[in-house]
Short mmCIF file of C-alpha atoms in Angstrom, two decimals:
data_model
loop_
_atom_site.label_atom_id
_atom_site.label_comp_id
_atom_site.label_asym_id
_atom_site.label_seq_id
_atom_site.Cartn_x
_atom_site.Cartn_y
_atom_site.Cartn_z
CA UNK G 1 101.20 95.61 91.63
CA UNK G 2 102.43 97.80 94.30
CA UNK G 3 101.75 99.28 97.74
CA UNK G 4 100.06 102.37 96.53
CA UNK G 5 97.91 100.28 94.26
CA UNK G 6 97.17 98.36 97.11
CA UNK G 7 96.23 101.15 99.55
CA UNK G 8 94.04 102.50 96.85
CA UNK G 9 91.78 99.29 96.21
CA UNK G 10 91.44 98.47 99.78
CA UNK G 11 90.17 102.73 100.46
CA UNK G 12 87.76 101.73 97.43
CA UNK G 13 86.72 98.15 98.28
CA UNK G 14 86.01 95.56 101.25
CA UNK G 15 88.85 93.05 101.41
CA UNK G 16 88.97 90.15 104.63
CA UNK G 17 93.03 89.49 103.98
CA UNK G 18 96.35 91.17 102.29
CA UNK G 19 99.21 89.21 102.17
CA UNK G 20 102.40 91.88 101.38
CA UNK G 21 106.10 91.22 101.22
CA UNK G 22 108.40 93.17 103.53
CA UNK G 23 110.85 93.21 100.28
CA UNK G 24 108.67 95.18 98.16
CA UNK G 25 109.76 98.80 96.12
CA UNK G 26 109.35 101.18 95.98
CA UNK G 27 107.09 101.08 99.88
CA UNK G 28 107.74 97.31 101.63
CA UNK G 29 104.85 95.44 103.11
CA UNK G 30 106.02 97.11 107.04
CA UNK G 31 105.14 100.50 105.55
CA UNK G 32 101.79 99.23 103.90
CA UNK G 33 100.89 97.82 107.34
CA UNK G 34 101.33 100.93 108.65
CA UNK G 35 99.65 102.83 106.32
CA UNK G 36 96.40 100.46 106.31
CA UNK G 37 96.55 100.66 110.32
CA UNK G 38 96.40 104.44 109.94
CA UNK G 39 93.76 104.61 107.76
CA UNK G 40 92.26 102.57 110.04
CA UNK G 41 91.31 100.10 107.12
CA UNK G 42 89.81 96.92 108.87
CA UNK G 43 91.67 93.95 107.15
CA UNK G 44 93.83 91.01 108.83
CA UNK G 45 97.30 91.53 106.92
CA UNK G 46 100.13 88.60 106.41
CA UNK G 47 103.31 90.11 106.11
CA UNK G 48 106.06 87.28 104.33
CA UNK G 49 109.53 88.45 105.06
CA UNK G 50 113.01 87.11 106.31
CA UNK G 51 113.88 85.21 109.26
CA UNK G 52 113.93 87.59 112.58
CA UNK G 53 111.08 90.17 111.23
CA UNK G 54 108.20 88.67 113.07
CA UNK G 55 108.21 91.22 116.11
CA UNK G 56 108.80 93.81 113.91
CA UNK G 57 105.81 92.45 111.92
CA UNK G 58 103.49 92.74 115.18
CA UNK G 59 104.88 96.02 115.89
CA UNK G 60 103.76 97.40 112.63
CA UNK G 61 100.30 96.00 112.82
CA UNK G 62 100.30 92.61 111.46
CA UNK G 63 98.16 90.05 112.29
CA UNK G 64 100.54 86.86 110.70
CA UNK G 65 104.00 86.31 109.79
CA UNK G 66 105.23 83.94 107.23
CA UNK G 67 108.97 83.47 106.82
CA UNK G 68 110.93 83.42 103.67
CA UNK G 69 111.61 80.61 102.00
CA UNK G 70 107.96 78.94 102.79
CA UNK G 71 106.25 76.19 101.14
CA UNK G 72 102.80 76.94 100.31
CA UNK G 73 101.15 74.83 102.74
CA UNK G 74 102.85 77.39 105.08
CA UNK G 75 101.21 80.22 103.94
CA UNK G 76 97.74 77.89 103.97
CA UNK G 77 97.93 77.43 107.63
CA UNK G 78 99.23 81.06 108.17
CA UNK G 79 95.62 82.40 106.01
CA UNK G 80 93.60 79.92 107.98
CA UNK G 81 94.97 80.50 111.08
CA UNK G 82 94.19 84.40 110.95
CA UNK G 83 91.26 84.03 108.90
CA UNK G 84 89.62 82.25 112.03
CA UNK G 85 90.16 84.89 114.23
CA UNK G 86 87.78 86.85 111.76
CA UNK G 87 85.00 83.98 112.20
CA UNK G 88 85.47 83.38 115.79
CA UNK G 89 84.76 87.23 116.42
CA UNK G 90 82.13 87.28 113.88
CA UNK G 91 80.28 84.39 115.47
CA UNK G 92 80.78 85.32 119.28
#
């Protein structure tokens, strides 16, 4: 429901993706990055957010950027598109 809540099931539990909102309270989803990244937590994270945050995105850690509004087939090609990058290294 949260970022702490997140940060606490991904230290307990295996997780491929997290897709977090740059708008969220009381931590956003640029802090979350950050906080996964320095846990060193291996996940591919989506951050959705408002036009113009994409290199702020990548600065933070991010592997994907969606912007807001987005219809969902936006965010399908956004999952699939860093999702790959998982197989690809897995497989080579």
């Amino acid at each position: 429901y949260n970022a702490a809540g997140a940060l606490s099931a991904l230290r307990q539990e295996k997780y491929d993706l997290v897709i977090t909102d740059t708008q969220m309270e009381p931590i956003g989803g640029s802090q979350l990055t950050k906080l996964i990244r320095a846990d060193g937590l291996k996940v591919k994270i989506i951050l959705v957010g408002s036009l113009g945050g994409a290199d702020q995105a990548w600065v933070d850690g991010a592997d994907g950027y969606v912007t807001k509004p987005f219809e969902p087939r936006d965010l399908n090609e956004k999952v699939a598109e860093v999702l790959s990058t998982v197989a690809q290294l897995a497989s080579g």
